[in-house]
Short mmCIF file of C-alpha atoms and ligand atoms in Angstrom, two decimals:
data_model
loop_
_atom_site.label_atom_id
_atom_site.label_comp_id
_atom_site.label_asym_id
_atom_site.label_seq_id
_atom_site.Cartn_x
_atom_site.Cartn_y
_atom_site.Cartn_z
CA UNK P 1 0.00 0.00 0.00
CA UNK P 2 1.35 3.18 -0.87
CA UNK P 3 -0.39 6.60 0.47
CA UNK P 4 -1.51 8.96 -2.15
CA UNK P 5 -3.94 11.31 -0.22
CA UNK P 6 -4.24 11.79 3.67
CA UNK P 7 -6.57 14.78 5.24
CA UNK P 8 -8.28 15.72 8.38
CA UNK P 9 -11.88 14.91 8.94
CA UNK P 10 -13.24 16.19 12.10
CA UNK P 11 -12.47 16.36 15.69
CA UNK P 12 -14.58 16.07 18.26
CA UNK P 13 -15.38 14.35 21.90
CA UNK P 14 -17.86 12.11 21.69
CA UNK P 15 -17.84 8.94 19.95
CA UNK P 16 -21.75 9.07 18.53
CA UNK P 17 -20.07 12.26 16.57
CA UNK P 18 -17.31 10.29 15.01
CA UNK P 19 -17.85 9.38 11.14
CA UNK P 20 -20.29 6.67 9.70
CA UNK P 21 -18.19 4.08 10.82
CA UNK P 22 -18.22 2.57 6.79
CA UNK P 23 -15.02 2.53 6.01
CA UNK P 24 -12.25 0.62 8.37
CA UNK P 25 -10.62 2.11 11.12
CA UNK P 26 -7.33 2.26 13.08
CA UNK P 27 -6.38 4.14 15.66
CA UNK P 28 -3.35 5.46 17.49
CA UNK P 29 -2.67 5.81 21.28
CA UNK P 30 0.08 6.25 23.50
CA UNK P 31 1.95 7.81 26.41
CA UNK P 32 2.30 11.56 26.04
CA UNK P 33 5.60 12.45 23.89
CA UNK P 34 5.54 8.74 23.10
CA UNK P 35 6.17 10.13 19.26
CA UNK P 36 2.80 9.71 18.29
CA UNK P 37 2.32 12.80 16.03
CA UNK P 38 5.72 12.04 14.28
CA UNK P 39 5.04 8.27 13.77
CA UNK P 40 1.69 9.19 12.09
CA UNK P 41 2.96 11.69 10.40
CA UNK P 42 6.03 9.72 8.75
CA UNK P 43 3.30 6.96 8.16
CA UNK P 44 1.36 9.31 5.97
CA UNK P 45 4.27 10.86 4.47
CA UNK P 46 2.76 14.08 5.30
CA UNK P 47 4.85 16.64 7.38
CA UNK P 48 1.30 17.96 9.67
CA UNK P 49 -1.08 15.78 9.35
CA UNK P 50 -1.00 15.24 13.27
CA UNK P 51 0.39 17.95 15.10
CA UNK P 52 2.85 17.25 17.28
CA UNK P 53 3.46 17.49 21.31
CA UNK P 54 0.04 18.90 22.35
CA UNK P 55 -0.18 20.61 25.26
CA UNK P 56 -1.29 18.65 28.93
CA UNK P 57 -4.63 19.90 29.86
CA UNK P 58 -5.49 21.12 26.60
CA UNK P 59 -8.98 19.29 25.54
CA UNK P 60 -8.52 16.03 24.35
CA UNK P 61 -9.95 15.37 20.91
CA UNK P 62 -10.74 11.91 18.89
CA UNK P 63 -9.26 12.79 15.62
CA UNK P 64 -10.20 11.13 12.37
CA UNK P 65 -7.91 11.35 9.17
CA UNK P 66 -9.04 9.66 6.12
CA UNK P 67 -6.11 8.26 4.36
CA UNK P 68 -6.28 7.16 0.17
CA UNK P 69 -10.26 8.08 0.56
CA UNK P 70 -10.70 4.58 2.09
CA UNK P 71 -9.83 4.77 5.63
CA UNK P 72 -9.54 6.35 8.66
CA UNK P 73 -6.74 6.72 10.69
CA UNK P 74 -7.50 8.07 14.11
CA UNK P 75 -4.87 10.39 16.63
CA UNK P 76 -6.46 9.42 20.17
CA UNK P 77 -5.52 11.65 23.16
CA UNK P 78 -2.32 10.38 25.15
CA UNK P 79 -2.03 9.25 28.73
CA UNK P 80 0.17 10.05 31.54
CA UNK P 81 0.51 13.54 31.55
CA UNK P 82 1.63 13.95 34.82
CA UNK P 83 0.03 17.43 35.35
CA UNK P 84 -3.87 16.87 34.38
CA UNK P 85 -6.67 16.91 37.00
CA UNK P 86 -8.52 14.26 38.75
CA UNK P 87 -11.04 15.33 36.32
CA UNK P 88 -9.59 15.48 33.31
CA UNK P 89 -8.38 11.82 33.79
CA UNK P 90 -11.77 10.85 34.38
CA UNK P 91 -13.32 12.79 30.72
CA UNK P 92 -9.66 10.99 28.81
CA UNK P 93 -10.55 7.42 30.78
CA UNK P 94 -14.83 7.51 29.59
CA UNK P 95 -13.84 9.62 26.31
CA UNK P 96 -11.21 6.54 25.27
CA UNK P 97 -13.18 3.57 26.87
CA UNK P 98 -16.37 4.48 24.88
CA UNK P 99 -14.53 5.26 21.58
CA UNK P 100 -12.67 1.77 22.12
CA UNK P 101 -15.68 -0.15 22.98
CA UNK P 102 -18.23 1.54 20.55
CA UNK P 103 -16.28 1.81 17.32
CA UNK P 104 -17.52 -0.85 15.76
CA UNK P 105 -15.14 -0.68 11.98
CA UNK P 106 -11.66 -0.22 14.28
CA UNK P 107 -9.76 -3.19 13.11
CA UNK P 108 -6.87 -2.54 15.38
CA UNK P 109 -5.85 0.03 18.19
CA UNK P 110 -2.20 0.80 17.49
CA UNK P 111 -0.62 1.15 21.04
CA UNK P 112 3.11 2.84 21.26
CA UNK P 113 5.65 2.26 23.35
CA UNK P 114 8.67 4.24 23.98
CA UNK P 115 11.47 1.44 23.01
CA UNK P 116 13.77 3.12 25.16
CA UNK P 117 12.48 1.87 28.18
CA UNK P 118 11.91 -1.21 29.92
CA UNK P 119 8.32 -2.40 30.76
CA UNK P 120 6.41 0.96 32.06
CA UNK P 121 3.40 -0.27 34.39
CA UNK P 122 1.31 2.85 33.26
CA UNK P 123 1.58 1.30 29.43
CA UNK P 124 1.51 -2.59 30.49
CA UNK P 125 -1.99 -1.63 32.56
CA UNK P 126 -3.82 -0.60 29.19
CA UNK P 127 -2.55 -3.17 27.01
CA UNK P 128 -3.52 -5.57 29.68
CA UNK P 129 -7.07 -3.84 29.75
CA UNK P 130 -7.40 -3.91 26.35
CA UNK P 131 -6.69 -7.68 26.56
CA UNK P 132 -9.35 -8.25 29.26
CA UNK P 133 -11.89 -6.67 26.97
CA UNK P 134 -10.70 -8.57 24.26
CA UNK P 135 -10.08 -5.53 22.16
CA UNK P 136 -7.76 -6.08 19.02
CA UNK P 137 -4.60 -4.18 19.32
CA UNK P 138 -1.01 -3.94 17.91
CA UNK P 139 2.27 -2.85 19.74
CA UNK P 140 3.97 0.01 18.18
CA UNK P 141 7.86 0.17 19.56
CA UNK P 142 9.00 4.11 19.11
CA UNK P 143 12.42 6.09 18.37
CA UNK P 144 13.99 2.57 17.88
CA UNK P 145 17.25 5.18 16.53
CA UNK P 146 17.44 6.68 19.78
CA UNK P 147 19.10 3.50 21.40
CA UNK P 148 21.19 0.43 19.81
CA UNK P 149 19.48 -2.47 18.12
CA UNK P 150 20.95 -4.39 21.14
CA UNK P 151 18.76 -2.14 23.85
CA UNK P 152 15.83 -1.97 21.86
CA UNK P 153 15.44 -6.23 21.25
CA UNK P 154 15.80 -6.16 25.18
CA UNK P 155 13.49 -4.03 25.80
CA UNK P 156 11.12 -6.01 23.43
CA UNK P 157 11.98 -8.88 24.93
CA UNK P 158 10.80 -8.23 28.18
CA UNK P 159 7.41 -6.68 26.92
CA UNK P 160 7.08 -10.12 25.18
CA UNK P 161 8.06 -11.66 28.79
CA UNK P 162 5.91 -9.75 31.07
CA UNK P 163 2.83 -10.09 28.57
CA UNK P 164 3.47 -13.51 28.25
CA UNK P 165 2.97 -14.21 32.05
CA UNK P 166 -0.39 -12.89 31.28
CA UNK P 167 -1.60 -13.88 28.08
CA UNK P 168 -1.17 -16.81 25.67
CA UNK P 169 -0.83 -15.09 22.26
CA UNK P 170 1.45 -12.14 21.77
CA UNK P 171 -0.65 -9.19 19.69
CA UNK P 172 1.27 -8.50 16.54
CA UNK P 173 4.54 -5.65 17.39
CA UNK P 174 6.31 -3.80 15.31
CA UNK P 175 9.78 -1.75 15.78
CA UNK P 176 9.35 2.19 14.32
CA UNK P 177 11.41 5.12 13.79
CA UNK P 178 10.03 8.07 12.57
CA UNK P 179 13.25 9.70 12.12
CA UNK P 180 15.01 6.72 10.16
CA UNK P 181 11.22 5.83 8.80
CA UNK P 182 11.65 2.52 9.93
CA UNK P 183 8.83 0.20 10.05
CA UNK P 184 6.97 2.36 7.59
CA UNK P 185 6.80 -0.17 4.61
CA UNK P 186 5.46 -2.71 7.25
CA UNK P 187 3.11 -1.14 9.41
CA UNK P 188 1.24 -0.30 5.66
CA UNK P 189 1.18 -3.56 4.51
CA UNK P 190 -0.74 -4.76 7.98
CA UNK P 191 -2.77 -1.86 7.76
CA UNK P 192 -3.73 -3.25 3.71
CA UNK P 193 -3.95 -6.80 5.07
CA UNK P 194 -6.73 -5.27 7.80
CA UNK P 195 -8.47 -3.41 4.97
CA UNK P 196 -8.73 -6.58 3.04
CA UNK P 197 -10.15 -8.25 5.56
CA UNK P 198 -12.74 -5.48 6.39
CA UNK P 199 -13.73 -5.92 2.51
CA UNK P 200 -14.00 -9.75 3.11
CA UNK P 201 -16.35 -9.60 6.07
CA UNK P 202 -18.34 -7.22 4.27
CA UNK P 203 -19.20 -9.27 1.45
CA UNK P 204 -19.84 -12.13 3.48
CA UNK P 205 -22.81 -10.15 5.16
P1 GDP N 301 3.50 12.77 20.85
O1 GDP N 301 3.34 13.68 22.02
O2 GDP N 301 3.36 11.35 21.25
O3 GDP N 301 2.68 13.13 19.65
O4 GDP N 301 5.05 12.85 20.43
P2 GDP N 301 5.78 13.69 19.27
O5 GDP N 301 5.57 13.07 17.93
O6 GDP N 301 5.43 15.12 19.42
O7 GDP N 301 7.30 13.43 19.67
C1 GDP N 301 7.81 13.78 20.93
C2 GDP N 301 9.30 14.08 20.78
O8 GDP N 301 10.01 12.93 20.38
C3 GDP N 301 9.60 15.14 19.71
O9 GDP N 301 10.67 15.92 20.17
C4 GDP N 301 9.99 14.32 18.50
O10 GDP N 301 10.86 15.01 17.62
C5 GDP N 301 10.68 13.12 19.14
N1 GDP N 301 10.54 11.91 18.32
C6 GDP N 301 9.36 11.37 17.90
N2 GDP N 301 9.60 10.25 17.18
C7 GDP N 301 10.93 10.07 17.15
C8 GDP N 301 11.80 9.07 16.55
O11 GDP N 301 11.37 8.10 15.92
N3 GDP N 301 13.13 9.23 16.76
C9 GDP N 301 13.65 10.27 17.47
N4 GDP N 301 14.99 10.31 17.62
N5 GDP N 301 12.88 11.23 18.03
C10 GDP N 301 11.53 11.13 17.88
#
């Protein structure tokens, strides 16, 4: 799959207000400064498509992009801002839960992980929520050029590990860097292998 067209659709905070859900779906979510905006942006080979490092506190939006006028990509509001009210944690948790649970064409919910880092509880708690709801998802590992190749495989290693303990199938990963675009080539042919399938349950209806 190659990307020939990518532009903002709407933002807003309620999942009912979200697009017909017609066309499939995937979304991206991660830590704050996880590299998000970059990784989406380097996926669409467009420089602003998502803008980068929003601001903690600022309202959280559901953001739909609709990518080669047959899909939507999705920029989800990050977690772990250290700084944001009991409040505000309350509107991100019911905002991302709903859109998660009620978004019936999302085919996968990328999730991104710093690959710097070992095992972070704040990130291991979602995936392992997302698990207990049974909600497809895909690992996203992030600024894989920041560290050696060495660092990074631990570090994936011990996700692999700790989910492991948990669960008995690993959800697919992949290894990204938005600087050295790696990952790009890959991450589009999943995404094409997800729209084909979308097609094929469609027809079968
Ligand atoms: P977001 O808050 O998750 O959207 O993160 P951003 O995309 O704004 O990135 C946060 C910071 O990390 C910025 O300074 C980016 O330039 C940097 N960054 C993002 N992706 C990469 C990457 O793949 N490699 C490197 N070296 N830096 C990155």
């Amino acid at each position: 799959m190659e990307i020939y067209s990518a532009e903002f659709v709407i933002s807003n905070t309620d999942v009912s207000k979200c697009p017909k859900p017609s066309l499939p779906e995937v979304a991206f979510i991660g830590r704050s400064n996880v590299g998000k905006s970059s990784l989406i942006n380097m996926l669409a080979n467009k420089k602003d498509l998502a803008k980068t490092s929003s601001t903690p506190g600022k309202t959280q939006l559901i953001n739909h992009f609709i990518l080669n006028k047959n899909m939507y990509w999705v920029d989800l509001p990050g977690y772990g801002f250290a700084k944001v009210s009991q409040n505000q944690r309350r509107q991100w948790t019911k905002m991302i839960w709903n859109y998660i649970e009620q978004r019936e064409n999302l085919m996968t919910l990328f999730v991104l992980i710093d690959s710097r880092h070992n095992p972070q509880a704040i990130d291991l708690e979602f995936i392992n929520s997302l698990g207990e709801k049974g909600i497809p998802f895909t690992i996203l590992f992030t600024k894989t050029d920041k560290s050696t190749q060495k660092e990074v495989s631990a570090n994936i290693d011990e996700y692999k590990h700790q989910l492991l303990e948990r669960w008995e199938t690993l959800p697919p990963m992949f290894g990204t860097s938005a600087i050295k675009r790696n990952g790009r080539k890959e991450i589009l042919k999943f995404m094409d292998e997800l729209h084909g399938s979308w097609k094929n349950t469609k027809t079968e209806i």
